[in-house]
Amino acid sequence: MRLMLAEANFRHSMPRQAKNKPSWEIGLQGAVKEGRRGWSVVNFRGKTRLRLQFPKQGNWPADAQAFLPYAWESTSVNPVIQLVNAIYPRVMSGEVTLRAAIDDAVATKTMPAATAVSPWPAIEEAFKRDLMEYGNQIKAKTYEGSYGQYLKIALLHLQGRKQAQNGFELVDTTLRHERTHQGRGKRNGDTLATWMDQPASRHQCCLALKTFLDFAVHEHHQPQCWLVSDRDHKKLRGAPCKQRVKAYPTDEECLALFDLLEKDNPNNPGWANVIRLMRVYGIRMWEANHLVAKTDPRGQLSLFVTEGKTYATRGTKRQNDPRFLRHVPVGGEIFDLVGEVHRGELDLPTNKQGEPVEVDGRNLGNRLRRLPIWRELEAKYAAQGEWLRPYSFRDSWSHEAGRYGMNDHNICRAMGNTVEVRNRSYRTSSFDSMADDWGKVDQALVKAS
């Protein structure tokens, strides 16, 4: 009986071994312990953690633990052993702390840098730099909208006790993260829908994190568990987004918006001029900052966009050619926009210091949403299943130009895009335009009879 109890106590006192532990783990842990009392390495969520635990009596260094810059995988065995060999004498002599010894060893390249695992914030910085300096060379604003806002939340789930354990879990928790409005004003602190509940944002978030994690594994040696497979990516992103039908405001609505936006900004009338230019000349909102009046090949003074849109095709950056613009009247009006630009009298948006503002969808949208009529129109078009946005003025130009019977290629030449892009991204038809065309059929029938 005593023998059986002794055997049971012996088994209970033995350290637990993970089932089916690979031989390289057993070898690594044994090599670190051999000749180094109190030293051990363990797997902590895919990273290698070094632990120092010593007897309470005697002249021993303080207990300590620190992550080593290596993933917990077979290829890290030799680098880990080399690093432990390098730091052991300095730590045990009390010359430096464990953390300082590791940092010194890394700084003096006593370990192979190619296998080092970078911390997540450093990977995010490198990822941003990579996207901005190579490939499509995106701008900082593009990075923030397409990647930064999602990575900011993802990084929160890569720290603390409840951090994500793999790529799938990280994407899933980021999509479900509860968000609040962080802007100024009355909405500050209001609860926002999660990205999981916003199909377009859900797709963009999944793609951004998949791309980031692929970069982390292949460029910064994070464990393979962080990769998101195509199967998991398809599962996480959900059903394909249904393309929203874009609204185009009528001439009467446009004229009312011109007037009210100018009255709402008496000290900054440039905002009204931006939407006038968008509706009358079909420009992109930011192109308002790049306009001159120039004589065209037919000798007519016309508006000219001096800077084409930059885009990427197969990793190569390209830029559209500068172009002459053509007007499409709104309620029979084209205003004196060419003359004002020519004379240098056209007001454009400025900040509080009186400096020019680069117009974008956000700041123009903020101005428009202050108008009750804009909010009413948003609700009106939403009830019809249509989406009203600042770019809708350009959509309205595209739609009305088509109703004049102009050639698609000529419309696109003035818009600065292609027929394919216009058909895919802009409003080109409506019930009214369809009815106009079919009215010609009815007229032909009347003449035939």
Coordinates of C-alpha atoms in Angstrom, one line a residue:
M1 CA 0.0 0.0 0.0
R2 CA 2.8 2.4 0.9
L3 CA 4.6 1.5 -2.3
M4 CA 1.5 2.3 -4.4
L5 CA 1.1 5.7 -2.6
A6 CA 4.7 6.5 -3.2
E7 CA 4.4 5.7 -6.9
A8 CA 1.3 7.9 -7.1
N9 CA 3.0 10.8 -5.4
F10 CA 6.0 10.4 -7.7
R11 CA 3.7 10.5 -10.8
H12 CA 1.9 13.5 -9.4
S13 CA 5.1 15.4 -8.8
M14 CA 6.4 14.9 -12.4
P15 CA 5.9 17.8 -14.8
R16 CA 3.0 17.3 -17.2
Q17 CA 4.0 16.6 -20.7
A18 CA 1.8 17.7 -23.6
K19 CA 0.5 14.8 -25.6
N20 CA 2.3 14.2 -28.9
K21 CA 4.9 16.8 -28.2
P22 CA 7.3 17.0 -31.2
S23 CA 10.8 15.9 -30.8
W24 CA 12.3 19.3 -31.5
E25 CA 10.4 20.8 -28.5
I26 CA 11.7 18.1 -26.2
G27 CA 15.2 18.6 -27.6
L28 CA 15.0 22.4 -27.3
Q29 CA 13.7 22.4 -23.7
G30 CA 16.3 19.8 -22.7
A31 CA 19.2 21.8 -24.2
V32 CA 18.2 25.0 -22.4
K33 CA 17.9 23.2 -19.1
E34 CA 21.1 21.2 -19.4
G35 CA 23.8 22.7 -17.1
R36 CA 21.6 25.8 -16.4
R37 CA 19.6 25.3 -13.2
G38 CA 16.4 27.3 -13.1
W39 CA 16.5 28.1 -16.9
S40 CA 13.6 26.9 -19.1
V41 CA 11.8 27.8 -22.3
V42 CA 8.1 27.5 -23.0
N43 CA 5.6 28.1 -25.8
F44 CA 3.4 31.2 -25.1
R45 CA 0.9 31.7 -27.9
G46 CA 3.4 31.0 -30.6
K47 CA 6.3 32.9 -29.1
T48 CA 9.3 31.6 -27.2
R49 CA 9.4 32.7 -23.5
L50 CA 12.5 32.2 -21.4
R51 CA 11.9 31.7 -17.7
L52 CA 14.4 31.9 -14.8
Q53 CA 13.2 30.4 -11.5
F54 CA 15.7 29.8 -8.7
P55 CA 15.7 28.5 -5.1
K56 CA 14.8 31.1 -2.5
Q57 CA 18.1 30.6 -0.6
G58 CA 21.6 31.1 -1.9
N59 CA 23.2 33.7 -4.1
W60 CA 21.0 33.5 -7.1
P61 CA 19.8 36.2 -9.6
A62 CA 16.2 37.3 -9.3
D63 CA 13.5 35.3 -10.9
A64 CA 12.6 36.7 -14.3
Q65 CA 11.0 35.9 -17.6
A66 CA 11.2 37.5 -21.1
F67 CA 10.2 36.8 -24.7
L68 CA 12.9 35.8 -27.1
P69 CA 12.7 37.2 -30.6
Y70 CA 11.8 33.9 -32.1
A71 CA 8.6 32.0 -33.0
W72 CA 8.0 28.7 -31.3
E73 CA 8.8 26.4 -34.2
S74 CA 11.5 23.9 -35.2
T75 CA 13.5 26.4 -37.2
S76 CA 14.1 28.5 -34.0
V77 CA 15.9 25.7 -32.1
N78 CA 19.5 26.6 -33.0
P79 CA 19.0 30.4 -32.7
V80 CA 17.4 30.0 -29.3
I81 CA 20.2 27.9 -28.0
Q82 CA 22.8 30.3 -29.4
L83 CA 21.1 33.2 -27.7
V84 CA 20.8 31.4 -24.4
N85 CA 24.5 30.4 -24.6
A86 CA 25.4 34.1 -25.2
I87 CA 23.4 35.6 -22.3
Y88 CA 23.8 32.9 -19.6
P89 CA 27.2 34.0 -18.1
R90 CA 26.2 37.7 -18.0
V91 CA 22.9 37.0 -16.3
M92 CA 24.2 34.5 -13.8
S93 CA 27.1 36.8 -12.8
G94 CA 24.6 39.6 -12.0
E95 CA 26.2 41.8 -14.6
V96 CA 23.0 42.7 -16.3
T97 CA 19.3 41.8 -16.1
L98 CA 17.7 39.1 -18.3
R99 CA 16.0 41.7 -20.5
A100 CA 19.2 43.8 -20.9
A101 CA 21.2 40.8 -21.8
I102 CA 18.8 39.8 -24.5
D103 CA 18.7 43.3 -25.9
D104 CA 22.5 43.5 -25.9
A105 CA 22.8 40.2 -27.7
V106 CA 20.3 41.2 -30.4
A107 CA 22.0 44.6 -30.8
T108 CA 25.5 43.0 -31.2
K109 CA 24.1 40.4 -33.7
T110 CA 25.0 37.4 -31.7
M111 CA 21.8 35.9 -33.1
P112 CA 20.7 35.5 -36.7
A113 CA 18.5 38.6 -37.5
A114 CA 16.7 36.8 -40.3
T115 CA 14.8 34.6 -37.9
A116 CA 13.9 37.3 -35.4
V117 CA 10.2 37.8 -34.7
S118 CA 9.2 41.5 -34.7
P119 CA 6.6 42.8 -32.2
W120 CA 3.2 43.6 -33.7
P121 CA 3.4 47.5 -33.5
A122 CA 6.7 47.4 -35.3
I123 CA 5.2 45.1 -38.0
E124 CA 2.3 47.5 -38.5
E125 CA 4.8 50.4 -39.0
A126 CA 6.8 48.4 -41.5
F127 CA 3.6 47.3 -43.3
K128 CA 2.5 51.0 -43.6
R129 CA 5.9 52.0 -44.9
D130 CA 5.9 49.0 -47.4
L131 CA 2.5 50.0 -48.9
M132 CA 3.5 53.7 -49.1
E133 CA 7.0 53.2 -50.6
Y134 CA 6.5 50.2 -52.8
G135 CA 3.9 48.6 -55.1
N136 CA 1.0 51.0 -55.5
Q137 CA 2.7 53.6 -53.3
I138 CA -0.5 54.7 -51.6
K139 CA -0.9 57.9 -49.7
A140 CA -1.2 58.2 -45.9
K141 CA -4.9 59.1 -46.2
T142 CA -5.6 56.0 -48.3
Y143 CA -3.7 53.8 -45.8
E144 CA -5.7 55.1 -42.9
G145 CA -9.0 54.5 -44.7
S146 CA -8.2 51.1 -46.1
Y147 CA -5.9 49.6 -43.4
G148 CA -5.1 51.9 -40.5
Q149 CA -8.5 52.1 -38.9
Y150 CA -8.8 48.3 -38.8
L151 CA -5.3 47.6 -37.7
K152 CA -5.7 50.1 -34.8
I153 CA -8.4 47.8 -33.4
A154 CA -6.7 44.6 -34.3
L155 CA -3.6 45.6 -32.3
L156 CA -5.8 46.0 -29.2
H157 CA -6.6 42.3 -29.6
L158 CA -2.9 41.3 -29.8
Q159 CA -2.2 42.3 -26.3
G160 CA -3.4 41.5 -22.8
R161 CA -4.6 38.2 -21.3
K162 CA -7.4 37.6 -23.9
Q163 CA -5.4 38.3 -27.0
A164 CA -6.2 36.5 -30.2
Q165 CA -4.4 33.2 -30.7
N166 CA -4.4 32.9 -34.5
G167 CA -5.4 34.8 -37.7
F168 CA -9.0 33.7 -37.9
E169 CA -9.6 34.6 -34.2
L170 CA -8.0 38.1 -34.7
V171 CA -10.1 38.9 -37.7
D172 CA -13.3 37.7 -36.0
T173 CA -12.7 39.6 -32.8
T174 CA -11.8 42.8 -34.8
L175 CA -15.0 42.5 -36.8
R176 CA -17.1 42.2 -33.6
H177 CA -15.3 44.9 -31.7
E178 CA -17.7 47.4 -30.1
R179 CA -17.0 50.9 -31.4
T180 CA -18.2 54.4 -30.4
H181 CA -18.2 57.7 -32.3
Q182 CA -14.9 59.5 -31.6
G183 CA -15.6 62.8 -33.3
R184 CA -16.5 66.1 -31.8
G185 CA -20.0 67.3 -31.3
K186 CA -23.3 65.7 -30.1
R187 CA -22.6 62.2 -31.6
N188 CA -19.3 61.8 -29.6
G189 CA -19.6 58.5 -27.6
D190 CA -22.6 57.2 -29.5
T191 CA -22.5 53.5 -30.3
L192 CA -21.6 52.6 -33.8
A193 CA -22.5 49.4 -35.7
T194 CA -19.7 46.8 -35.7
W195 CA -17.9 46.1 -38.9
M196 CA -19.5 42.6 -38.8
D197 CA -22.8 44.3 -39.4
Q198 CA -21.6 46.6 -42.2
P199 CA -21.1 44.5 -45.4
A200 CA -18.8 46.9 -47.2
S201 CA -16.6 47.6 -44.1
R202 CA -16.6 43.8 -43.3
H203 CA -15.2 43.0 -46.7
Q204 CA -12.6 45.8 -46.4
C205 CA -11.6 44.8 -42.9
C206 CA -11.1 41.1 -43.8
L207 CA -9.0 41.9 -46.8
A208 CA -6.9 44.5 -44.8
L209 CA -6.1 42.1 -42.0
K210 CA -5.5 39.1 -44.3
T211 CA -2.9 41.2 -46.2
F212 CA -1.3 42.5 -43.0
L213 CA -1.0 39.0 -41.5
D214 CA 0.5 37.6 -44.6
F215 CA 3.1 40.4 -44.4
A216 CA 3.7 39.6 -40.7
V217 CA 4.4 35.9 -41.4
H218 CA 6.4 36.1 -44.5
E219 CA 8.4 39.3 -43.8
H220 CA 8.6 39.4 -40.0
H221 CA 8.6 35.7 -39.1
Q222 CA 5.4 35.5 -37.1
P223 CA 4.1 31.9 -36.7
Q224 CA 2.1 30.3 -39.6
C225 CA -1.0 30.2 -37.4
W226 CA -1.5 33.9 -38.1
L227 CA -2.1 33.2 -41.8
V228 CA -5.8 33.4 -42.9
S229 CA -6.6 30.8 -45.5
D230 CA -8.7 31.6 -48.6
R231 CA -11.4 29.4 -47.1
D232 CA -11.4 31.2 -43.8
H233 CA -11.3 34.6 -45.5
K234 CA -14.4 33.7 -47.6
K235 CA -16.1 32.6 -44.4
L236 CA -15.2 35.7 -42.4
R237 CA -16.1 38.3 -45.1
G238 CA -19.6 36.9 -45.5
A239 CA -21.9 37.3 -48.5
P240 CA -20.8 39.6 -51.3
C241 CA -21.8 43.2 -50.9
K242 CA -24.8 44.3 -52.9
Q243 CA -23.8 47.3 -54.9
R244 CA -25.8 50.4 -53.8
V245 CA -27.7 52.4 -56.4
K246 CA -26.3 55.9 -56.3
A247 CA -28.8 58.8 -56.2
Y248 CA -28.5 61.9 -58.4
P249 CA -30.1 65.1 -57.2
T250 CA -32.5 66.9 -59.6
D251 CA -31.8 70.3 -61.0
E252 CA -34.2 71.9 -58.5
E253 CA -32.5 70.1 -55.6
C254 CA -29.1 71.1 -56.8
L255 CA -30.0 74.8 -57.1
A256 CA -31.5 74.7 -53.6
L257 CA -28.4 73.1 -52.2
F258 CA -26.1 75.7 -53.9
D259 CA -28.0 78.5 -52.3
L260 CA -28.4 77.0 -48.8
L261 CA -24.8 75.8 -48.6
E262 CA -23.6 79.3 -49.4
K263 CA -26.0 80.9 -46.8
D264 CA -24.8 78.3 -44.2
N265 CA -21.2 79.4 -44.8
P266 CA -21.3 83.2 -45.3
N267 CA -17.6 83.5 -44.4
N268 CA -16.6 80.5 -46.5
P269 CA -18.6 80.5 -49.8
G270 CA -16.1 78.2 -51.4
W271 CA -18.0 75.1 -50.3
A272 CA -21.0 76.1 -52.5
N273 CA -18.6 76.6 -55.4
V274 CA -17.2 73.1 -55.1
I275 CA -20.6 71.5 -55.6
R276 CA -21.4 74.0 -58.4
L277 CA -18.3 72.8 -60.2
M278 CA -19.1 69.2 -59.5
R279 CA -22.6 69.5 -61.0
V280 CA -21.9 71.8 -63.9
Y281 CA -18.5 70.4 -65.0
G282 CA -18.5 66.9 -63.5
I283 CA -15.2 67.2 -61.7
R284 CA -14.0 65.1 -58.8
M285 CA -14.3 67.2 -55.6
W286 CA -10.5 67.4 -55.1
E287 CA -10.0 68.7 -58.6
A288 CA -11.5 72.0 -57.5
N289 CA -8.0 72.8 -56.1
H290 CA -6.4 72.1 -59.5
L291 CA -8.4 74.3 -62.0
V292 CA -7.2 77.0 -64.4
A293 CA -9.0 78.8 -67.3
K294 CA -7.2 78.0 -70.5
T295 CA -7.9 78.5 -74.2
D296 CA -8.8 75.2 -75.8
P297 CA -7.8 74.0 -79.3
R298 CA -10.9 75.7 -80.8
G299 CA -10.0 79.1 -79.3
Q300 CA -12.6 79.0 -76.5
L301 CA -11.7 79.9 -72.9
S302 CA -12.5 76.7 -70.9
L303 CA -11.8 75.2 -67.5
F304 CA -8.8 72.9 -67.5
V305 CA -7.9 70.3 -64.8
T306 CA -4.1 70.5 -64.4
E307 CA -3.6 67.3 -62.4
G308 CA -5.0 63.9 -63.4
K309 CA -6.1 61.2 -61.1
T310 CA -3.5 58.8 -59.9
Y311 CA -4.4 55.1 -60.0
A312 CA -2.6 51.7 -60.0
T313 CA -2.7 48.9 -62.5
R314 CA -0.9 45.6 -61.7
G315 CA 1.3 47.3 -59.1
T316 CA 2.3 50.2 -61.5
K317 CA 1.2 53.8 -60.6
R318 CA -0.3 55.7 -63.5
Q319 CA -1.9 59.2 -63.8
N320 CA -4.7 60.4 -66.0
D321 CA -3.9 63.2 -68.4
P322 CA -4.9 66.7 -67.6
R323 CA -8.1 67.6 -69.4
F324 CA -10.5 70.3 -70.6
L325 CA -13.9 70.3 -69.0
R326 CA -17.3 70.7 -70.6
H327 CA -20.5 72.1 -68.9
V328 CA -23.9 70.5 -68.5
P329 CA -26.4 73.2 -67.4
V330 CA -28.3 72.8 -64.2
G331 CA -31.8 74.4 -64.5
G332 CA -30.5 76.3 -67.5
E333 CA -27.6 77.8 -65.5
I334 CA -23.9 77.3 -65.9
F335 CA -22.9 80.3 -63.8
D336 CA -19.8 82.4 -64.5
L337 CA -17.4 79.8 -63.1
V338 CA -14.9 80.0 -66.1
G339 CA -14.8 83.8 -65.8
E340 CA -14.3 83.7 -62.0
V341 CA -11.4 81.2 -62.3
H342 CA -9.9 83.3 -65.2
R343 CA -10.0 86.5 -63.1
G344 CA -8.8 84.7 -59.9
E345 CA -12.1 85.6 -58.2
L346 CA -13.5 82.1 -57.5
D347 CA -13.7 81.4 -53.8
L348 CA -12.7 77.9 -52.7
P349 CA -12.9 76.4 -49.1
T350 CA -10.4 77.7 -46.5
N351 CA -9.6 76.8 -42.9
K352 CA -9.8 79.1 -39.9
Q353 CA -6.4 80.6 -40.8
G354 CA -7.6 81.4 -44.3
E355 CA -5.5 78.7 -45.9
P356 CA -6.8 76.6 -48.8
V357 CA -8.4 73.3 -47.8
E358 CA -7.9 70.1 -49.8
V359 CA -11.5 69.1 -50.4
D360 CA -12.5 65.4 -49.9
G361 CA -15.6 63.4 -49.3
R362 CA -15.4 63.7 -45.5
N363 CA -15.1 67.5 -45.1
L364 CA -17.6 68.2 -47.9
G365 CA -20.0 65.6 -46.5
N366 CA -19.7 67.2 -43.0
R367 CA -20.7 70.6 -44.5
L368 CA -23.6 69.2 -46.4
R369 CA -25.0 67.2 -43.4
R370 CA -25.4 70.4 -41.5
L371 CA -28.1 71.4 -43.9
P372 CA -31.6 70.1 -43.0
I373 CA -32.5 69.8 -46.7
W374 CA -29.5 67.4 -47.3
R375 CA -30.6 65.2 -44.5
E376 CA -34.2 65.2 -45.9
L377 CA -32.9 64.2 -49.3
E378 CA -30.7 61.5 -47.8
A379 CA -33.9 60.0 -46.2
K380 CA -35.9 60.5 -49.4
Y381 CA -33.5 58.7 -51.6
A382 CA -32.8 56.0 -49.0
A383 CA -36.5 55.2 -49.0
Q384 CA -36.2 54.6 -52.8
G385 CA -33.2 52.3 -52.2
E386 CA -30.7 54.9 -53.4
W387 CA -27.6 56.3 -51.8
L388 CA -27.1 60.1 -51.7
R389 CA -23.5 61.2 -51.1
P390 CA -21.3 64.2 -52.0
Y391 CA -20.1 62.5 -55.2
S392 CA -23.8 62.4 -56.3
F393 CA -23.2 65.8 -58.0
R394 CA -20.7 64.2 -60.4
D395 CA -23.2 61.3 -60.9
S396 CA -25.9 63.9 -61.8
W397 CA -23.5 65.4 -64.4
S398 CA -22.9 62.0 -65.8
H399 CA -26.6 61.1 -66.0
E400 CA -27.7 64.4 -67.5
A401 CA -24.9 64.4 -70.1
G402 CA -26.1 61.0 -71.2
R403 CA -29.7 62.4 -71.6
Y404 CA -28.3 64.9 -74.1
G405 CA -27.4 62.0 -76.3
M406 CA -23.7 62.5 -76.1
N407 CA -21.3 59.8 -77.2
D408 CA -20.1 57.7 -74.1
H409 CA -16.4 58.1 -75.1
N410 CA -16.8 61.9 -75.2
I411 CA -18.5 62.0 -71.8
C412 CA -15.7 59.9 -70.3
R413 CA -13.1 62.2 -71.9
A414 CA -14.6 65.1 -70.1
M415 CA -14.9 63.1 -66.9
G416 CA -11.4 61.8 -67.0
N417 CA -12.2 58.1 -66.9
T418 CA -13.1 55.2 -69.2
V419 CA -16.4 53.9 -70.4
E420 CA -15.9 50.8 -68.3
V421 CA -15.3 52.9 -65.1
R422 CA -18.3 55.1 -65.8
N423 CA -20.6 52.2 -66.4
R424 CA -19.4 50.5 -63.2
S425 CA -19.1 53.4 -60.8
Y426 CA -21.4 56.2 -62.0
R427 CA -25.1 56.7 -62.5
T428 CA -25.7 56.5 -66.3
S429 CA -29.5 55.8 -66.5
S430 CA -32.8 56.2 -64.7
F431 CA -36.5 55.6 -65.3
D432 CA -36.7 59.1 -66.7
S433 CA -33.9 58.5 -69.2
M434 CA -35.3 55.2 -70.2
A435 CA -38.8 56.7 -70.7
D436 CA -37.2 59.5 -72.8
D437 CA -35.7 57.0 -75.1
W438 CA -38.8 54.8 -75.4
G439 CA -40.8 58.0 -76.0
K440 CA -38.9 58.1 -79.4
V441 CA -40.4 54.8 -80.2
D442 CA -43.9 56.1 -79.5
Q443 CA -43.3 59.2 -81.6
A444 CA -42.1 56.9 -84.5
L445 CA -45.4 54.9 -84.2
V446 CA -47.4 58.1 -84.3
K447 CA -45.6 59.2 -87.5
A448 CA -46.0 55.8 -89.1
S449 CA -49.7 55.9 -88.5

